[in-house]
Coordinates of C-alpha atoms in Angstrom, one line a residue:
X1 CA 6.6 69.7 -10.4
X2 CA 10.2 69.4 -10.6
X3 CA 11.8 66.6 -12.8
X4 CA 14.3 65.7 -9.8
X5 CA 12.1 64.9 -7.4
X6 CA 10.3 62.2 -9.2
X7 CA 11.2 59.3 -7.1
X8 CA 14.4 59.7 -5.8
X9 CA 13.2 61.9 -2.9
X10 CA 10.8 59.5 -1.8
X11 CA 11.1 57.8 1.8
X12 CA 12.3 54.8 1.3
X13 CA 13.4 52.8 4.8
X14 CA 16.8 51.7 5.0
X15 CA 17.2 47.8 5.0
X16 CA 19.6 47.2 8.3
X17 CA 19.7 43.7 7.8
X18 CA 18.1 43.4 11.7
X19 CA 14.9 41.7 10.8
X20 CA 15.3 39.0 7.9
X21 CA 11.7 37.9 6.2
X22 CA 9.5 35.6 7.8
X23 CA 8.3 33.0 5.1
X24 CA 6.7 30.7 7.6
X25 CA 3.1 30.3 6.6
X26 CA 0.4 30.9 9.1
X27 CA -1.8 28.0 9.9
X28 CA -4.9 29.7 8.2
X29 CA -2.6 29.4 4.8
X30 CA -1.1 26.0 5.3
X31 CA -2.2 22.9 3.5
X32 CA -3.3 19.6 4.8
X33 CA -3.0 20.7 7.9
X34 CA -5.8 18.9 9.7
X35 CA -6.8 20.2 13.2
X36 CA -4.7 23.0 13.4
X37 CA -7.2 25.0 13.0
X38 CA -10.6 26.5 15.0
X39 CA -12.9 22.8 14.7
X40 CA -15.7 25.7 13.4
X41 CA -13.6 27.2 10.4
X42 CA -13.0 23.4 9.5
X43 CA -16.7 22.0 9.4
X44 CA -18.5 18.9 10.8
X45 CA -19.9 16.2 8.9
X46 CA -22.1 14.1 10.3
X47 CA -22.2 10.1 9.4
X48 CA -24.6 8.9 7.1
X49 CA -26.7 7.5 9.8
X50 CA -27.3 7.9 13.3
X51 CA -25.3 6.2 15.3
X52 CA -26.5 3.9 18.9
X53 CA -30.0 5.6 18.5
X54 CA -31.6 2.1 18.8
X55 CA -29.5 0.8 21.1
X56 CA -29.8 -0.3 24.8
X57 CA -29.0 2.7 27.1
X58 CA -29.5 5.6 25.5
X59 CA -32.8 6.9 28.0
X60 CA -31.4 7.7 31.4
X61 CA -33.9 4.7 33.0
X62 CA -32.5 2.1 30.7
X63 CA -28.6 3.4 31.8
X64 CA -29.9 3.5 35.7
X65 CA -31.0 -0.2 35.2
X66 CA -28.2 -1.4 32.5
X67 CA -28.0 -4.2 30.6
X68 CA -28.4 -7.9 31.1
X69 CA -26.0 -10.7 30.3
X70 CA -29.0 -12.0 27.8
X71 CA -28.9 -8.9 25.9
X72 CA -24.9 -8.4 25.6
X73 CA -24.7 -11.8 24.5
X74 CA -27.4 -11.0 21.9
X75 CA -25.1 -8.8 20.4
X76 CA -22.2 -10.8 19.9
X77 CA -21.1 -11.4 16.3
X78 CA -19.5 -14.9 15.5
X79 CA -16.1 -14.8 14.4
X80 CA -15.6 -15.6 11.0
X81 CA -13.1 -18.6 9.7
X82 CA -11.3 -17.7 6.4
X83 CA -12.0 -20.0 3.6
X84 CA -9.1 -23.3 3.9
X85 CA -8.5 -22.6 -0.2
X86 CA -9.4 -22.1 -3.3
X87 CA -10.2 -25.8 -3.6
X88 CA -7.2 -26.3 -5.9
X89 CA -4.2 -28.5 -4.8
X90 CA -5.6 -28.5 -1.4
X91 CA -6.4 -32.3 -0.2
X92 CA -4.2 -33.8 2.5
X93 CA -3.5 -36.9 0.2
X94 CA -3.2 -34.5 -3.2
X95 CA 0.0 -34.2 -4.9
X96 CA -0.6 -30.0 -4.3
X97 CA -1.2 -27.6 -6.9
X98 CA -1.2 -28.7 -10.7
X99 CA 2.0 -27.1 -13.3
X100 CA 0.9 -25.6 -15.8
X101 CA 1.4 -27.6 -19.3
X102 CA 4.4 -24.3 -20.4
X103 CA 6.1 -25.2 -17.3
X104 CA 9.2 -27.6 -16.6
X105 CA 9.0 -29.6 -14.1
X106 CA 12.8 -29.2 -12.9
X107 CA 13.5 -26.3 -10.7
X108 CA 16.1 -24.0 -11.7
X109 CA 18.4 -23.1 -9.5
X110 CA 20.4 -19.5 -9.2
X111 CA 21.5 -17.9 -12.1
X112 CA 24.5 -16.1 -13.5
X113 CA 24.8 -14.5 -16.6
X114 CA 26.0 -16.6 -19.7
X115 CA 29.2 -15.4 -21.1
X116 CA 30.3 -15.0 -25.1
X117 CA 26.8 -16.6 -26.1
X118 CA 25.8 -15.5 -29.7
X119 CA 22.5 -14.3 -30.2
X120 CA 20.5 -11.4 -30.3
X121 CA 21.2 -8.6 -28.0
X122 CA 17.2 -8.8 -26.9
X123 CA 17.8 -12.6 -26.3
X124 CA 18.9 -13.6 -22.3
X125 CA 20.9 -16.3 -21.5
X126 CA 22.1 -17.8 -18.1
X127 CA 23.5 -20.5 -16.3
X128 CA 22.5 -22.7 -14.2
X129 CA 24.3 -22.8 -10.6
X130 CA 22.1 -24.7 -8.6
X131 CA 20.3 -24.6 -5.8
X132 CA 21.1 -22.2 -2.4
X133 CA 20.4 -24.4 -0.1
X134 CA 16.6 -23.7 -0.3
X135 CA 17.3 -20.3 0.4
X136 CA 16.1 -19.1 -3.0
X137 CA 13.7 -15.6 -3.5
X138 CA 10.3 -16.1 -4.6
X139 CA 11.1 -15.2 -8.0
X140 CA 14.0 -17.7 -8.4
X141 CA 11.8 -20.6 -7.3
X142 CA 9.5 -19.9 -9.7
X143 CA 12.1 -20.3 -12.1
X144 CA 11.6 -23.8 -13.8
X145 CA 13.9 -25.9 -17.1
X146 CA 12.3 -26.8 -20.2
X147 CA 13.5 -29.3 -22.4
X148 CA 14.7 -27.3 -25.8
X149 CA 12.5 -30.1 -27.9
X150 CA 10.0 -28.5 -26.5
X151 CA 10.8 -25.1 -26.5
X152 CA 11.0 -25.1 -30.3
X153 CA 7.3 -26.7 -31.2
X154 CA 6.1 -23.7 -29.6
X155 CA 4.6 -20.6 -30.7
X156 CA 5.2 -17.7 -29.2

């Protein structure tokens, strides 16, 4: 066998440029796909238990006849009331829910950044601007003053 021909003088098709690859995937290939394809290739599973077996109507003389107004009201399910509340705060002449003993009693208002206060860099420090017209985030209402007397007889 000649050395020349090793390769070189093998077809090879010439790439026109006319039909550019396809990388769509087929449906067989895609993932999460649900339903997309044959409800065979996918599989069927059945409940855990059988479902209306032992109710009214499933014989052809008991769906001839129907039901009766005794036995449809039978099945009715209350509704159910959710609980008023935890029990907590919650009596019409209470004074609502209890502070905790760490907590001021003072609502802080919006805050803005402190400026020039010495410290460490991990310490935070802000002012008080009051109050936005009650317009305040949930996180800014829970925001409450201490007295610093206190602050300092604590551990923490």
């Amino acid at each position: 066998m000649p050395t020349e021909a090793r390769g070189d003088d093998v077809y090879q098709p010439q790439d026109v440029g006319q039909d550019p690859p396809n990388d769509d995937l087929d449906l067989e290939n895609a993932l999460g796909e649900r339903g997309l394809d044959d409800q065979l290739d996918e599989g069927y599973s059945p409940p855990e238990r059988p479902l209306g077996v032992d109710k009214y109507g499933t014989t052809g003389e008991e769906e001839r006849r129907g039901e009766s107004l005794d036995q449809r009201l039978a099945q009715e399910v209350e509704d159910v009331e959710p609980p008023d509340g935890d029990g907590i705060g919650d009596l019409d002449d209470g004074e609502g829910e209890p502070l905790e003993p760490e907590e001021g009693e003072t609502r802080s208002g919006r805050l803005s950044p402190a400026d020039d206060v010495p410290g460490r860099r991990t310490d935070v420090y802000a002012n008080d601007v009051g109050i936005d017209g009650g317009a305040a985030s949930a996180e800014e209402a829970a925001v409450h003053t201490t007295d610093e007397e206190e602050d300092q007889g604590r551990q923490g």
